[in-house]
Amino acid sequence: MDNVKETTRKYLKAILVFIQKRGIVLGILAMLGVGYGLAASGRPQEQLNPDQQVTFHQEEAYLQGFLAKSDHPEVGVHLEELLELKIGDPTGVPNTKGMTPESLVKKLGGAKQARLESKATTQLLRLSYGTTQDGRDRYQFEFTHRKDGYYLTAIQGYQPTSKDHLESKELKKVALASLASGKEKTGMKLEDILQKVGLPQSLLLNYKDGKTVLVLTYRAQEGLVFLTLQAQKDARYHLVKFE
């Protein structure tokens, strides 16, 4: 009799433990289900206010103001005019802000393309102008975001045009290397370079080490050649590096 009672007691205890364990598991599953439901529906007090949310519609409307009305806009800006545009420091050093995209559009007209690009620490606005014979953008203007707007920090050009100089002909590297020779305290002026070898295949104008820098790329018979020029006190660009 005592054996039967002991066996029954152990059996009931095992059932109770099982029910308790099962109840804990079900409770955990229920809590997970509730949490998932809250995450899916979202709590109103944790959502951003409408004025804090940025939508693709708002971005599209902003960029639309920089675009040309024509489906095939062209731009008549020349290399010499590009050098007159103010380039700012992309690192945000005070008093070195470039011109705004609004000012550029007022000067050149609407762009062919406008787009925003997010970077790790900031956001860029790119405006493209003109088309070359091979279908590439002739000029691309890059603006870096600051607290109070976007400012010009770089210009890229492909097959740039000029008022007074023709496109470069087939060159040898030695002809370009001769530009860096001489005993002048400052290198050859940009105007003299263009007069001697013609226009580059491409250019990059940006701000580096406290000065505006112009990099010209020429295609020589032996390969690409890069000429780096800096804006000097006489407001002209002089050659400082050849590679």
Short mmCIF file of C-alpha atoms in Angstrom, two decimals:
data_model
loop_
_atom_site.label_atom_id
_atom_site.label_comp_id
_atom_site.label_asym_id
_atom_site.label_seq_id
_atom_site.Cartn_x
_atom_site.Cartn_y
_atom_site.Cartn_z
CA MET A 1 0.00 0.00 0.00
CA ASP A 2 2.80 2.38 0.97
CA ASN A 3 4.55 1.53 -2.30
CA VAL A 4 1.43 2.47 -4.29
CA LYS A 5 1.14 5.80 -2.46
CA GLU A 6 4.81 6.57 -3.07
CA THR A 7 4.52 5.71 -6.76
CA THR A 8 1.39 7.88 -7.13
CA ARG A 9 3.07 10.80 -5.35
CA LYS A 10 6.09 10.64 -7.68
CA TYR A 11 3.81 10.44 -10.74
CA LEU A 12 1.75 13.46 -9.68
CA LYS A 13 4.94 15.41 -8.93
CA ALA A 14 6.30 14.59 -12.40
CA ILE A 15 3.03 15.78 -14.01
CA LEU A 16 3.13 19.03 -12.02
CA VAL A 17 6.72 19.69 -13.04
CA PHE A 18 5.83 19.03 -16.69
CA ILE A 19 2.87 21.40 -16.55
CA GLN A 20 4.99 24.06 -14.89
CA LYS A 21 7.73 23.72 -17.53
CA ARG A 22 5.20 23.76 -20.33
CA GLY A 23 3.60 26.81 -18.86
CA ILE A 24 6.93 28.65 -18.79
CA VAL A 25 7.60 27.76 -22.43
CA LEU A 26 4.16 28.93 -23.48
CA GLY A 27 4.63 32.11 -21.49
CA ILE A 28 7.90 32.81 -23.23
CA LEU A 29 6.34 32.16 -26.63
CA ALA A 30 3.45 34.43 -25.76
CA MET A 31 5.83 37.23 -24.73
CA LEU A 32 7.78 36.85 -27.97
CA GLY A 33 4.53 37.00 -29.93
CA VAL A 34 3.46 40.18 -28.17
CA GLY A 35 6.88 41.75 -28.77
CA TYR A 36 6.76 40.87 -32.47
CA GLY A 37 3.28 42.34 -32.74
CA LEU A 38 4.41 45.61 -31.16
CA ALA A 39 7.44 45.78 -33.43
CA ALA A 40 5.33 45.17 -36.51
CA SER A 41 2.63 47.68 -35.66
CA GLY A 42 4.91 50.33 -34.13
CA ARG A 43 4.09 52.55 -31.21
CA PRO A 44 2.94 56.02 -32.29
CA GLN A 45 4.96 57.81 -29.62
CA GLU A 46 8.22 56.22 -30.93
CA GLN A 47 7.76 57.27 -34.58
CA LEU A 48 9.40 60.33 -36.13
CA ASN A 49 7.28 63.42 -36.52
CA PRO A 50 6.18 64.11 -40.10
CA ASP A 51 8.45 67.18 -40.33
CA GLN A 52 11.46 65.05 -39.34
CA GLN A 53 10.94 62.42 -42.04
CA VAL A 54 12.69 62.73 -45.41
CA THR A 55 10.89 61.10 -48.33
CA PHE A 56 11.88 60.39 -51.90
CA HIS A 57 9.16 62.82 -52.97
CA GLN A 58 10.79 65.65 -51.02
CA GLU A 59 14.22 64.78 -52.44
CA GLU A 60 12.85 64.70 -55.98
CA ALA A 61 11.15 68.07 -55.54
CA TYR A 62 14.39 69.60 -54.20
CA LEU A 63 16.50 68.32 -57.10
CA GLN A 64 13.90 69.38 -59.66
CA GLY A 65 14.75 73.01 -59.00
CA PHE A 66 18.27 72.50 -60.40
CA LEU A 67 17.28 70.79 -63.65
CA ALA A 68 16.97 72.33 -67.09
CA LYS A 69 13.58 72.54 -68.75
CA SER A 70 14.96 71.11 -71.98
CA ASP A 71 15.36 67.37 -72.44
CA HIS A 72 18.81 67.89 -74.04
CA PRO A 73 20.42 70.90 -72.37
CA GLU A 74 23.88 72.02 -73.36
CA VAL A 75 26.25 74.37 -71.62
CA GLY A 76 28.61 76.88 -73.19
CA VAL A 77 31.00 77.19 -70.25
CA HIS A 78 34.71 77.03 -71.08
CA LEU A 79 37.71 75.97 -69.04
CA GLU A 80 38.68 79.59 -68.38
CA GLU A 81 35.26 80.30 -66.88
CA LEU A 82 35.44 77.22 -64.64
CA LEU A 83 38.54 78.65 -62.99
CA GLU A 84 36.56 81.73 -61.95
CA LEU A 85 34.13 79.67 -59.87
CA LYS A 86 34.83 79.60 -56.14
CA ILE A 87 35.88 76.19 -54.82
CA GLY A 88 35.58 75.51 -51.07
CA ASP A 89 37.34 73.19 -48.65
CA PRO A 90 35.38 69.90 -48.30
CA THR A 91 36.57 69.55 -44.68
CA GLY A 92 34.54 72.58 -43.67
CA VAL A 93 37.33 74.97 -42.68
CA PRO A 94 35.80 78.42 -41.98
CA ASN A 95 35.81 81.05 -44.72
CA THR A 96 36.54 78.56 -47.50
CA LYS A 97 33.04 77.80 -48.70
CA GLY A 98 32.51 77.41 -52.41
CA MET A 99 29.60 78.78 -54.39
CA THR A 100 26.11 77.35 -53.89
CA PRO A 101 24.25 75.18 -56.43
CA GLU A 102 21.62 77.92 -56.70
CA SER A 103 24.30 80.40 -57.79
CA LEU A 104 25.74 77.93 -60.30
CA VAL A 105 22.34 77.28 -61.89
CA LYS A 106 21.73 81.01 -62.08
CA LYS A 107 25.05 81.42 -63.90
CA LEU A 108 25.01 78.37 -66.20
CA GLY A 109 21.33 77.49 -66.40
CA GLY A 110 19.65 74.25 -65.40
CA ALA A 111 21.67 71.04 -65.22
CA LYS A 112 21.18 67.92 -67.32
CA GLN A 113 21.14 65.74 -64.21
CA ALA A 114 21.00 66.29 -60.44
CA ARG A 115 21.46 63.65 -57.78
CA LEU A 116 22.26 63.24 -54.10
CA GLU A 117 24.89 60.82 -52.81
CA SER A 118 25.28 59.85 -49.15
CA LYS A 119 28.77 59.46 -47.70
CA ALA A 120 29.91 58.21 -44.29
CA THR A 121 30.10 61.68 -42.74
CA THR A 122 28.23 63.95 -45.14
CA GLN A 123 26.08 64.15 -48.26
CA LEU A 124 27.02 65.28 -51.77
CA LEU A 125 24.98 66.98 -54.46
CA ARG A 126 26.14 66.45 -58.05
CA LEU A 127 25.04 68.52 -61.03
CA SER A 128 25.98 67.35 -64.54
CA TYR A 129 26.19 69.57 -67.61
CA GLY A 130 26.77 69.02 -71.30
CA THR A 131 27.55 65.93 -73.34
CA THR A 132 30.71 64.93 -75.19
CA GLN A 133 30.83 63.20 -78.56
CA ASP A 134 31.07 59.80 -76.86
CA GLY A 135 28.03 60.47 -74.66
CA ARG A 136 29.82 61.28 -71.38
CA ASP A 137 29.01 64.25 -69.17
CA ARG A 138 31.26 67.15 -70.11
CA TYR A 139 31.20 68.76 -66.65
CA GLN A 140 30.19 67.53 -63.21
CA PHE A 141 29.97 69.89 -60.23
CA GLU A 142 30.22 68.41 -56.74
CA PHE A 143 28.73 70.20 -53.72
CA THR A 144 29.36 69.13 -50.12
CA HIS A 145 26.66 69.56 -47.49
CA ARG A 146 27.15 71.98 -44.61
CA LYS A 147 24.77 72.94 -41.82
CA ASP A 148 23.37 75.80 -43.87
CA GLY A 149 23.35 74.20 -47.33
CA TYR A 150 25.51 72.79 -50.13
CA TYR A 151 28.77 74.36 -51.34
CA LEU A 152 30.95 73.68 -54.38
CA THR A 153 34.03 71.59 -53.53
CA ALA A 154 35.08 70.01 -56.85
CA ILE A 155 34.63 70.20 -60.62
CA GLN A 156 35.33 67.35 -63.02
CA GLY A 157 35.57 67.91 -66.76
CA TYR A 158 35.91 65.56 -69.71
CA GLN A 159 37.01 66.93 -73.08
CA PRO A 160 36.73 70.53 -71.79
CA THR A 161 36.30 73.39 -74.24
CA SER A 162 38.15 76.69 -74.47
CA LYS A 163 37.68 80.07 -76.12
CA ASP A 164 41.24 80.35 -77.38
CA HIS A 165 42.76 76.85 -77.44
CA LEU A 166 42.17 73.76 -79.52
CA GLU A 167 41.98 70.14 -78.43
CA SER A 168 45.37 68.51 -77.93
CA LYS A 169 46.85 66.49 -80.75
CA GLU A 170 48.73 63.23 -80.43
CA LEU A 171 51.64 63.95 -78.09
CA LYS A 172 54.77 62.25 -76.87
CA LYS A 173 55.58 62.20 -73.18
CA VAL A 174 58.79 64.10 -73.77
CA ALA A 175 56.78 67.05 -75.12
CA LEU A 176 54.76 67.21 -71.90
CA ALA A 177 57.84 66.66 -69.74
CA SER A 178 59.42 69.76 -71.27
CA LEU A 179 56.68 71.82 -69.60
CA ALA A 180 58.17 71.04 -66.19
CA SER A 181 61.71 72.00 -67.14
CA GLY A 182 63.20 75.44 -66.64
CA LYS A 183 64.64 77.53 -63.82
CA GLU A 184 61.57 79.63 -63.01
CA LYS A 185 60.68 79.96 -59.32
CA THR A 186 57.11 79.22 -60.33
CA GLY A 187 56.16 76.66 -62.95
CA MET A 188 54.75 77.34 -66.36
CA LYS A 189 51.44 79.20 -66.47
CA LEU A 190 48.28 77.41 -67.50
CA GLU A 191 47.80 79.71 -70.49
CA ASP A 192 51.28 78.83 -71.79
CA ILE A 193 50.65 75.10 -71.31
CA LEU A 194 47.41 75.24 -73.27
CA GLN A 195 49.10 77.27 -75.98
CA LYS A 196 51.89 74.70 -76.31
CA VAL A 197 50.08 71.35 -76.05
CA GLY A 198 46.39 72.19 -76.34
CA LEU A 199 43.49 71.14 -74.16
CA PRO A 200 43.67 68.11 -71.81
CA GLN A 201 41.55 65.02 -72.11
CA SER A 202 40.09 65.67 -68.65
CA LEU A 203 40.48 67.92 -65.63
CA LEU A 204 39.82 67.99 -61.90
CA LEU A 205 39.51 71.22 -59.94
CA ASN A 206 39.35 70.97 -56.13
CA TYR A 207 40.71 72.38 -52.87
CA LYS A 208 43.74 70.83 -51.16
CA ASP A 209 46.30 71.97 -48.58
CA GLY A 210 44.89 75.47 -48.41
CA LYS A 211 44.97 76.09 -52.18
CA THR A 212 42.81 75.49 -55.21
CA VAL A 213 44.40 72.72 -57.29
CA LEU A 214 43.90 71.95 -60.97
CA VAL A 215 44.88 68.52 -62.33
CA LEU A 216 45.06 68.14 -66.12
CA THR A 217 45.16 64.69 -67.72
CA TYR A 218 46.78 64.30 -71.16
CA ARG A 219 46.91 61.14 -73.23
CA ALA A 220 50.44 60.76 -74.60
CA GLN A 221 51.59 57.99 -76.93
CA GLU A 222 53.20 56.23 -73.95
CA GLY A 223 50.13 56.56 -71.69
CA LEU A 224 48.44 59.12 -69.46
CA VAL A 225 50.32 62.13 -68.09
CA PHE A 226 49.11 64.23 -65.16
CA LEU A 227 49.95 67.91 -64.69
CA THR A 228 49.16 69.47 -61.30
CA LEU A 229 48.81 73.23 -61.08
CA GLN A 230 48.09 75.50 -58.12
CA ALA A 231 46.52 78.94 -57.93
CA GLN A 232 49.22 81.46 -57.04
CA LYS A 233 49.15 85.00 -55.66
CA ASP A 234 48.87 86.43 -59.14
CA ALA A 235 45.52 84.62 -59.47
CA ARG A 236 46.96 82.41 -62.20
CA TYR A 237 47.58 78.68 -62.18
CA HIS A 238 51.18 77.50 -62.31
CA LEU A 239 52.57 74.01 -62.85
CA VAL A 240 53.87 72.43 -59.63
CA LYS A 241 53.98 68.71 -60.44
CA PHE A 242 54.45 66.42 -63.43
CA GLU A 243 53.85 62.68 -63.41
#
